[in-house]
PDB file of C-alpha atoms in Angstrom:
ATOM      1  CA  UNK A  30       0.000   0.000   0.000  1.00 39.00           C
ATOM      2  CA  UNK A  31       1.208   3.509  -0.820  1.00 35.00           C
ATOM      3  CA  UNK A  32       1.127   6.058   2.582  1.00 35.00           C
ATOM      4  CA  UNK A  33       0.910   9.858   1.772  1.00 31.00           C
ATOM      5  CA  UNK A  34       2.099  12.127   4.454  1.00 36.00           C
ATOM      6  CA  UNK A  35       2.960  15.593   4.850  1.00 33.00           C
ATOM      7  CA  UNK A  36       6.629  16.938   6.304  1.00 36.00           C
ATOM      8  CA  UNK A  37       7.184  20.536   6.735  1.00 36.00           C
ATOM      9  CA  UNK A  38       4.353  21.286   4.118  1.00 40.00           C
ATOM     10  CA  UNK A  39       5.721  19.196   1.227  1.00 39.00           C
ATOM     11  CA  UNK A  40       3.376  16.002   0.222  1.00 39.00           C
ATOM     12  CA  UNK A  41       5.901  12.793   0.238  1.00 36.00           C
ATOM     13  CA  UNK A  42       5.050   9.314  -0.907  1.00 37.00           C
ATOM     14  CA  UNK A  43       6.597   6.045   0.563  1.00 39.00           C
ATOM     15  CA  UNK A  44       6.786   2.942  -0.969  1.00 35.00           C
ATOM     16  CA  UNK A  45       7.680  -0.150   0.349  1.00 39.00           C
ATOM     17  CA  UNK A  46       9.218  -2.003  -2.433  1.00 36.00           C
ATOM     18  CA  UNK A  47      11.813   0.060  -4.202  1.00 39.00           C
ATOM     19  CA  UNK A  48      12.036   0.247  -8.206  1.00 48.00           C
ATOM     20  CA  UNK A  49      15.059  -1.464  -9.174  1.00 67.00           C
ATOM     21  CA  UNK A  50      16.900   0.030 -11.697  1.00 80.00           C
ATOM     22  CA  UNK A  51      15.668  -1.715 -14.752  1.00 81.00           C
ATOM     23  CA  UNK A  52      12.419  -0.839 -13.874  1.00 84.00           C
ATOM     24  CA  UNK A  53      12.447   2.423 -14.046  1.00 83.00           C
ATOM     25  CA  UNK A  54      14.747   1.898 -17.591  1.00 86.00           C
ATOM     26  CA  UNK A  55      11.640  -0.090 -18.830  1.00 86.00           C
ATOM     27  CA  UNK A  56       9.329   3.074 -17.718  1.00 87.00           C
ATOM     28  CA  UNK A  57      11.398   5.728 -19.372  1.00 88.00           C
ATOM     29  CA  UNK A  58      11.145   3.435 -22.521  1.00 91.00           C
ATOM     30  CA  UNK A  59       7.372   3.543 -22.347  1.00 92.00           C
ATOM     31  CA  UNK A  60       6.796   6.906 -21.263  1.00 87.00           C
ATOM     32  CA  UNK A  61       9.440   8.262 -24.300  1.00 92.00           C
ATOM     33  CA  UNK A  62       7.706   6.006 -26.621  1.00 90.00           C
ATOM     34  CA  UNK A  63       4.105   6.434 -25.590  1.00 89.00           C
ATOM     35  CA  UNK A  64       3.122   2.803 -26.152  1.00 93.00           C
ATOM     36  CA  UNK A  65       3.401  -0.183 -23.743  1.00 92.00           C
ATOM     37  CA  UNK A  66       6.817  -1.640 -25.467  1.00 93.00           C
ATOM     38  CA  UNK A  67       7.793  -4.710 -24.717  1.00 94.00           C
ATOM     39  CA  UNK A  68      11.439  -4.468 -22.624  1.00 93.00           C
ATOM     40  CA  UNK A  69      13.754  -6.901 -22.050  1.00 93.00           C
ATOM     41  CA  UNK A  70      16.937  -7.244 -20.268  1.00 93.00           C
ATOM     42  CA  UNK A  71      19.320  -9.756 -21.590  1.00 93.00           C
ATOM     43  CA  UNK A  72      22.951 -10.531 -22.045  1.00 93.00           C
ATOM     44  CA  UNK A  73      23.301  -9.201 -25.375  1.00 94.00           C
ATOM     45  CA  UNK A  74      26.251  -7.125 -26.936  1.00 93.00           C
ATOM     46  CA  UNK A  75      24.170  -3.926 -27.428  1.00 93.00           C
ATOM     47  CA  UNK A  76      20.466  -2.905 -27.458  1.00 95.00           C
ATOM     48  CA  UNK A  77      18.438  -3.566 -29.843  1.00 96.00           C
ATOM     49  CA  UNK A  78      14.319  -2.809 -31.171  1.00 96.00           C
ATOM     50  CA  UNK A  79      12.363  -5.256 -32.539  1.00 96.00           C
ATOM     51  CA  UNK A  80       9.863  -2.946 -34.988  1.00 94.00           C
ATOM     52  CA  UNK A  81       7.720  -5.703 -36.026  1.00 95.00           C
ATOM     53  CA  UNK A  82       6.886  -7.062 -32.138  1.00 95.00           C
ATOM     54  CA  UNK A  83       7.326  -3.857 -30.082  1.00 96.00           C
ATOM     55  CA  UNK A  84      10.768  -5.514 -28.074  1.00 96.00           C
ATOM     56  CA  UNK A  85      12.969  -3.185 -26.453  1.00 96.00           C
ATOM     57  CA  UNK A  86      16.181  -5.039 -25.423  1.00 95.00           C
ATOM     58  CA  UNK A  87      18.956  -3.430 -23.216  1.00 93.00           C
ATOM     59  CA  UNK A  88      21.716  -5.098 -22.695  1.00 93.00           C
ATOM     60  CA  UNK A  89      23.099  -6.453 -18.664  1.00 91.00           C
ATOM     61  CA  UNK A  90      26.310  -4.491 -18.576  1.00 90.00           C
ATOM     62  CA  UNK A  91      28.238  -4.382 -15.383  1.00 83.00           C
ATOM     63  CA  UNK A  92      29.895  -1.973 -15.715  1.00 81.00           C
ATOM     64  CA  UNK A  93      27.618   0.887 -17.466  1.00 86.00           C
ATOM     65  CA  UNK A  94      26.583   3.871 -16.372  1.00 91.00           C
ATOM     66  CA  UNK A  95      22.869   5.268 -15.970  1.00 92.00           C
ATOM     67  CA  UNK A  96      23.534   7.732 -18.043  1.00 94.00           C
ATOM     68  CA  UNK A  97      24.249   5.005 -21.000  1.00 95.00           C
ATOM     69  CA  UNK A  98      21.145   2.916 -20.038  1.00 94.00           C
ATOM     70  CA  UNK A  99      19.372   6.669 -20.901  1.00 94.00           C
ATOM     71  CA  UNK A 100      21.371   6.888 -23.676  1.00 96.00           C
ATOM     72  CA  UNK A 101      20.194   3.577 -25.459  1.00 96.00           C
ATOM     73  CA  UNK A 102      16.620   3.663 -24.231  1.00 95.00           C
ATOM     74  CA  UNK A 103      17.162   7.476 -26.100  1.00 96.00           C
ATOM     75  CA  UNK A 104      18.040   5.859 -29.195  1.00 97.00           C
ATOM     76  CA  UNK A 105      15.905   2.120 -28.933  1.00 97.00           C
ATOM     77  CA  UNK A 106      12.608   4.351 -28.592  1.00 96.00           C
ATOM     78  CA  UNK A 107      13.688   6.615 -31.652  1.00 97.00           C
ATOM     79  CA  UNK A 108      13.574   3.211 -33.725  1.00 97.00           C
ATOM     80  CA  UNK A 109      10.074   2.569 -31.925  1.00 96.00           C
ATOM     81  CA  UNK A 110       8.842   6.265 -32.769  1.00 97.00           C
ATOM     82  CA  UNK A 111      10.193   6.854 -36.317  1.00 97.00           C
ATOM     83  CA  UNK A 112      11.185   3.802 -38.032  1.00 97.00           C
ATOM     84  CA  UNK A 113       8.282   2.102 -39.760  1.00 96.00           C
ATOM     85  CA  UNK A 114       7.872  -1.661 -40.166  1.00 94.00           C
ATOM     86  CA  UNK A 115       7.919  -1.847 -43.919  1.00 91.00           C
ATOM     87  CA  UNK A 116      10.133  -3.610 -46.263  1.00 89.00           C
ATOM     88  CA  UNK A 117      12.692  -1.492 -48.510  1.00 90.00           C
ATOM     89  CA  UNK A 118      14.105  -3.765 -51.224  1.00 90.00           C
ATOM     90  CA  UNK A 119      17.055  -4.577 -52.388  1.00 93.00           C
ATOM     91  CA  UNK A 120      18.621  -1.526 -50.614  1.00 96.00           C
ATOM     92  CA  UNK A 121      21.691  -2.723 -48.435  1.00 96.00           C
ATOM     93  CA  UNK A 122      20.392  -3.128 -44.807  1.00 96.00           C
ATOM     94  CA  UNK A 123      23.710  -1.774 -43.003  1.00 96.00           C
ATOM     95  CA  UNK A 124      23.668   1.220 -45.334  1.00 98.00           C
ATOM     96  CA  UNK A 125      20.088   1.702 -44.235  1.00 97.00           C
ATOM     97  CA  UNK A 126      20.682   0.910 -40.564  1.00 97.00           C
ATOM     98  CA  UNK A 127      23.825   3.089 -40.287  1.00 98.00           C
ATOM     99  CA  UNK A 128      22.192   6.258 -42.330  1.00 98.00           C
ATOM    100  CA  UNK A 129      18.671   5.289 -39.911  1.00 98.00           C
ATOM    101  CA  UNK A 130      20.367   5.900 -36.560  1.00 98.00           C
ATOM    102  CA  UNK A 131      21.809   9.055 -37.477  1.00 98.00           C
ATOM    103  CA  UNK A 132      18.167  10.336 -38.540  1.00 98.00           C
ATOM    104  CA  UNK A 133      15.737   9.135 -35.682  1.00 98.00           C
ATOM    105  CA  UNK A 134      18.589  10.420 -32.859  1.00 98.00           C
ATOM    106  CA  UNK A 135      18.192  13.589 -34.052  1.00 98.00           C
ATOM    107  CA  UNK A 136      14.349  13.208 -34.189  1.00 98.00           C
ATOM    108  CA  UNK A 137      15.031  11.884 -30.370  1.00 97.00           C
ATOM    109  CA  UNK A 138      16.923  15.343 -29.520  1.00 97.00           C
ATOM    110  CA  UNK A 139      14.638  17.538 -31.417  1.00 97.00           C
ATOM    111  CA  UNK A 140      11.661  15.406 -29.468  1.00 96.00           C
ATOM    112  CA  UNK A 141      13.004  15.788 -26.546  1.00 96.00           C
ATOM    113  CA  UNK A 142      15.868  17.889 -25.787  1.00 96.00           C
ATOM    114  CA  UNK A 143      16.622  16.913 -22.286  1.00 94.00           C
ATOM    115  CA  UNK A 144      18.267  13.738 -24.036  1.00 95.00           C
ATOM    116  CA  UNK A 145      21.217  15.434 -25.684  1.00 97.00           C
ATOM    117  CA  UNK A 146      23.278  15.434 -22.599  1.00 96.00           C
ATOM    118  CA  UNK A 147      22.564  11.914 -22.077  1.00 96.00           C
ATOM    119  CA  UNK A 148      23.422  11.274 -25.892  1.00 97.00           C
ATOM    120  CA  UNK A 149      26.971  13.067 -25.465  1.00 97.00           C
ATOM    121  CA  UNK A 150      28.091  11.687 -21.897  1.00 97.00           C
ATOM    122  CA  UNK A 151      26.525   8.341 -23.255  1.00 96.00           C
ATOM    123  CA  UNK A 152      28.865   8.277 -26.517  1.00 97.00           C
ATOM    124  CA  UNK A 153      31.746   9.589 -24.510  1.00 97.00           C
ATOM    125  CA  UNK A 154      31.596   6.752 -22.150  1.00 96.00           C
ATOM    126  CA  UNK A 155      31.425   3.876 -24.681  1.00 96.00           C
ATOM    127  CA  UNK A 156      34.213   5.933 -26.247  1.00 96.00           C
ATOM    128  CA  UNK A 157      36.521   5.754 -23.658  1.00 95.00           C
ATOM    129  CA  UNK A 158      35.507   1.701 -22.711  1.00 94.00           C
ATOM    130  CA  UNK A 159      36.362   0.924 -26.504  1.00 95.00           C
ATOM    131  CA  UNK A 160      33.168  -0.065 -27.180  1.00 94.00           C
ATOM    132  CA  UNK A 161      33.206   0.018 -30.813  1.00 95.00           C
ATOM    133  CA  UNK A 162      36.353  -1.295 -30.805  1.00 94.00           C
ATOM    134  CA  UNK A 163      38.570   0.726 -33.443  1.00 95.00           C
ATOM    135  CA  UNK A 164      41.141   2.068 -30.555  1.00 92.00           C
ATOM    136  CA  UNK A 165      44.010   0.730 -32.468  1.00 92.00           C
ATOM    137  CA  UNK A 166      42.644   0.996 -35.644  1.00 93.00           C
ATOM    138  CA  UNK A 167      43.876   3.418 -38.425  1.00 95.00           C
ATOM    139  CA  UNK A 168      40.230   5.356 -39.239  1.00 94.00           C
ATOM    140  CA  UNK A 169      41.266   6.251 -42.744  1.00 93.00           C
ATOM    141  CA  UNK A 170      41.606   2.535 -43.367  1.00 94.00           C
ATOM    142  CA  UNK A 171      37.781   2.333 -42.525  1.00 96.00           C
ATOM    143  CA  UNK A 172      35.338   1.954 -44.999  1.00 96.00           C
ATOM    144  CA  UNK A 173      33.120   5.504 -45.475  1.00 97.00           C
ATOM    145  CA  UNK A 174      30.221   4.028 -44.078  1.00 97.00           C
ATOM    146  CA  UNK A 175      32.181   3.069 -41.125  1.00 97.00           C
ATOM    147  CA  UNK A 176      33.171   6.242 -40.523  1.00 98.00           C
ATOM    148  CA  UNK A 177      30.293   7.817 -41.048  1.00 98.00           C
ATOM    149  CA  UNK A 178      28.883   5.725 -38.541  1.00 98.00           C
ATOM    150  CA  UNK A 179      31.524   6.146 -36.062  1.00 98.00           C
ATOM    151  CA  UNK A 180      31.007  10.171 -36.652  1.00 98.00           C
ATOM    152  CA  UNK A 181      27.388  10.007 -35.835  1.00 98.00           C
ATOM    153  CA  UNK A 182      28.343   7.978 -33.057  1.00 97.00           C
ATOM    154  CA  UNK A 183      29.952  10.555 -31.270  1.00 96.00           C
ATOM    155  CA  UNK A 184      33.431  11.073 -32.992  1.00 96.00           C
ATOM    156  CA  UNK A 185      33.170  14.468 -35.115  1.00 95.00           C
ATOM    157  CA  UNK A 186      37.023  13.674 -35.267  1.00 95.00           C
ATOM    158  CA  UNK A 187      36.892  10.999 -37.664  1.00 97.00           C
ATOM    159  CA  UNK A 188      38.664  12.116 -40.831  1.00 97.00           C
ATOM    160  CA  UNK A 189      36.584  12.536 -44.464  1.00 98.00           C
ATOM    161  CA  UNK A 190      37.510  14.179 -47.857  1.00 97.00           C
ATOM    162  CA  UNK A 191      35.967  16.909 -49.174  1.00 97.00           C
ATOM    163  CA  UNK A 192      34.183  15.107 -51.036  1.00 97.00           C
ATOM    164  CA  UNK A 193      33.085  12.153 -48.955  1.00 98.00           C
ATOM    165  CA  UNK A 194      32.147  14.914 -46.150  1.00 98.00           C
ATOM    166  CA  UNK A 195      29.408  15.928 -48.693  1.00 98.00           C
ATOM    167  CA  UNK A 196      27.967  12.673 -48.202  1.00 98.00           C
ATOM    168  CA  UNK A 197      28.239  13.103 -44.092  1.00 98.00           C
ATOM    169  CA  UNK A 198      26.297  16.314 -44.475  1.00 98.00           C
ATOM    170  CA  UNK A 199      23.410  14.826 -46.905  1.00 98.00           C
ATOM    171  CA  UNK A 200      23.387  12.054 -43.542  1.00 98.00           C
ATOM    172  CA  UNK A 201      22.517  14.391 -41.378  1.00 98.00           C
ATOM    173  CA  UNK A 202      19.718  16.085 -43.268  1.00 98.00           C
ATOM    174  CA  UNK A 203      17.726  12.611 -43.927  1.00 98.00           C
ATOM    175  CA  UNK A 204      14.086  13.902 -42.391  1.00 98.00           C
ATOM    176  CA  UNK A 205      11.938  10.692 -43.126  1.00 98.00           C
ATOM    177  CA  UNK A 206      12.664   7.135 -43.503  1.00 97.00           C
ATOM    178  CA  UNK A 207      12.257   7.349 -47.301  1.00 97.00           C
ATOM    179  CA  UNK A 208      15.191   9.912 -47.772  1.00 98.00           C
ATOM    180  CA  UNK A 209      17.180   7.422 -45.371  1.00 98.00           C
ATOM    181  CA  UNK A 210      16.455   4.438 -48.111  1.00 97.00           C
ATOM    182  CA  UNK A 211      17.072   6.535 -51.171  1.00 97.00           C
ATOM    183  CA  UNK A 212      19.961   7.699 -49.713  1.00 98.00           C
ATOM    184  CA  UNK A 213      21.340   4.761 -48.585  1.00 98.00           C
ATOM    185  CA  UNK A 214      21.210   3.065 -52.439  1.00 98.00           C
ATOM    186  CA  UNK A 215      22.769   6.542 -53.991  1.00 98.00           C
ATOM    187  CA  UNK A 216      25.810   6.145 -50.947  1.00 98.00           C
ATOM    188  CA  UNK A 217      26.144   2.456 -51.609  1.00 98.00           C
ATOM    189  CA  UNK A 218      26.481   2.488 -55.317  1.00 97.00           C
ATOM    190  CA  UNK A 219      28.848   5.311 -54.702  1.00 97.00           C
ATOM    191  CA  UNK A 220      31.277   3.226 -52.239  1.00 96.00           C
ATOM    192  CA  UNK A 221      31.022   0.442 -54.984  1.00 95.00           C
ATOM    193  CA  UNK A 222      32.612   2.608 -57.750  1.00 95.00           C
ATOM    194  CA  UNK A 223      35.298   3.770 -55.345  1.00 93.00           C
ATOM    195  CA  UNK A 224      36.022   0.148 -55.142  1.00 90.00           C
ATOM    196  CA  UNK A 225      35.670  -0.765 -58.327  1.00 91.00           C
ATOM    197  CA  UNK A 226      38.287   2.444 -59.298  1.00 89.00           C
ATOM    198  CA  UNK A 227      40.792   1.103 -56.644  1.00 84.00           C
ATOM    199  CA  UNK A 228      40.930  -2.311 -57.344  1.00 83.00           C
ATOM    200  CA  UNK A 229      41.490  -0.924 -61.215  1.00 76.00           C
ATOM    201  CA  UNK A 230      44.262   1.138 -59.913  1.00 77.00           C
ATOM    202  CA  UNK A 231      45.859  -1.958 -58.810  1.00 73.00           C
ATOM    203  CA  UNK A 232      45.393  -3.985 -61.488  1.00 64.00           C
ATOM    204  CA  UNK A 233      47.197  -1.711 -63.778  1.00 59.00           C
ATOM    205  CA  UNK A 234      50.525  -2.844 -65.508  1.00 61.00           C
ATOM    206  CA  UNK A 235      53.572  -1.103 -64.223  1.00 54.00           C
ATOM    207  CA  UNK A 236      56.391  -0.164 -66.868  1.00 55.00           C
ATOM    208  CA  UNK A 237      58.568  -2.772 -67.965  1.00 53.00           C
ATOM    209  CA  UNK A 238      62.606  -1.969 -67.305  1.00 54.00           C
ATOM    210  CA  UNK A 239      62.892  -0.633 -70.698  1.00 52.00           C
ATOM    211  CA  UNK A 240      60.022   1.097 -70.717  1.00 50.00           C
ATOM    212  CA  UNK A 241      61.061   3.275 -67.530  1.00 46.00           C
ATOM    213  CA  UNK A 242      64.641   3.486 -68.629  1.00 48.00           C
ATOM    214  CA  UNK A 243      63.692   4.918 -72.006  1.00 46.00           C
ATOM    215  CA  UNK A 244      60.765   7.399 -70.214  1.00 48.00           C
ATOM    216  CA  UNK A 245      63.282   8.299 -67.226  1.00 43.00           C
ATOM    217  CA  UNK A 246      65.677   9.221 -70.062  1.00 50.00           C
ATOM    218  CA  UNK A 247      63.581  11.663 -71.777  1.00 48.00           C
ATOM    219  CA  UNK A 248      62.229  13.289 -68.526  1.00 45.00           C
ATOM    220  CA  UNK A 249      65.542  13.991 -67.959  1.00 44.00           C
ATOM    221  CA  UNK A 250      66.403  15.337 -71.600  1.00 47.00           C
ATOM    222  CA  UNK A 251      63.227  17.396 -71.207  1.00 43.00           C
ATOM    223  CA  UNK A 252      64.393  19.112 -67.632  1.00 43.00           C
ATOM    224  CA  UNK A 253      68.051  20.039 -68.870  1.00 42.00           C
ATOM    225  CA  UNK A 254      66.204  22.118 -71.605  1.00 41.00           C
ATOM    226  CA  UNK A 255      64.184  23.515 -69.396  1.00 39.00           C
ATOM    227  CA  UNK A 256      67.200  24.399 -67.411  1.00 35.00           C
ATOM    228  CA  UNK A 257      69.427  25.957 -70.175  1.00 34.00           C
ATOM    229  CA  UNK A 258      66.011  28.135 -71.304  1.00 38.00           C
ATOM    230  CA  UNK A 259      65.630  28.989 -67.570  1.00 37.00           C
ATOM    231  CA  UNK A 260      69.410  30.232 -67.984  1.00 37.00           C
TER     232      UNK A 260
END
């Protein structure tokens, strides 16, 4: 039973059996979503949402913060709010998933802007634990979806080129989940050239002996005129 009292004018309520800690997780998840989710609490890598059956999962870390737990339920219950149930093709799924994230967390902050904090601190934290595991990885030698994951993640270091950066910018102005599809089959086929281009690159015959000889020859010819005219 729940006792009301008053103490020095202010109305306090005392309950007998506290909420543990996932409990009031699951809550926030319902409240931010505004639907009865399903949540679950497993031993699982990360979080996850089920779109199709309304499952929250969180993950049993030991070692996580509460800020972190606020952090995914931020991001699970964008999924629930803003990513429909509906099939998109042929479109690759981790493009789609990757260029998704990035669009319904900042639907969560614009929703509800008390979660930004939580969002930064939460990112920082997996940051410094590793948790996406590129510590001792080069992150030019990531692929540009990668990266642009990793940015949106809570790394505005990561490194781009001009021109992929134009890409990272067209990310972040995805408004509904169509854009995020279309988008996601324009960056793909994109990334697939680059490939394609690279792996020509390497494929490409060098110079034979002769062939250098005879072309390091005439560069040579061709700079001692230059130098005499210079003269």
């Amino acid at each position: 039973h729940t006792r009301y009292g008053t103490v020095t004018g202010v109305q306090t309520c005392a309950l007998p059996i506290c909420m543990s800690s996932q409990e009031i997780k699951g809550n926030l998840a319902r409240l931010l979503a505004t639907e009865n989710l399903i949540v679950e609490h497993r031993k699982v890598p990360t979080a996850s949402f089920d779109v199709d059956r309304r499952v929250l999962t969180l993950p049993n870390w030991d070692r996580a913060s509460s800020v972190v737990y606020d952090m995914l339920v931020g991001h699970e219950v964008g999924h629930a709010l803003y990513t429909p149930n509906k099939d998109f093709g042929t479109v690759s799924k981790a493009f789609v998933n990757v260029l998704e994230d990035a669009r319904i967390e900042k639907m969560m902050k614009k929703q509800y802007p008390g979660l930004r904090k939580s969002f930064f601190e939460g990112y920082r934290e997996l940051w410094q634990s590793d948790f996406f595991g590129v510590k001792d990885e080069d992150p030019k030698n990531l692929s540009l979806i990668d990266r642009i994951n990793l940015y949106y993640k809570g790394n505005p270091q990561i490194p781009f080129t001009d021109e992929e950066f134009v890409w990272v910018k067209r990310v972040g102005n995805t408004n509904t989940f169509e854009d995020v599809v279309n988008l996601a089959k324009e960056l793909y086929e994109y990334a697939e050239q680059k490939e394609e281009e690279k792996v020509d690159n390497l494929d490409m015959p060098l110079p034979s002996n002769d062939q250098g000889e005879k072309q390091a020859d005439s560069e040579e010819e061709r700079s001692e005129e230059h130098t005499s005219e210079l003269q």
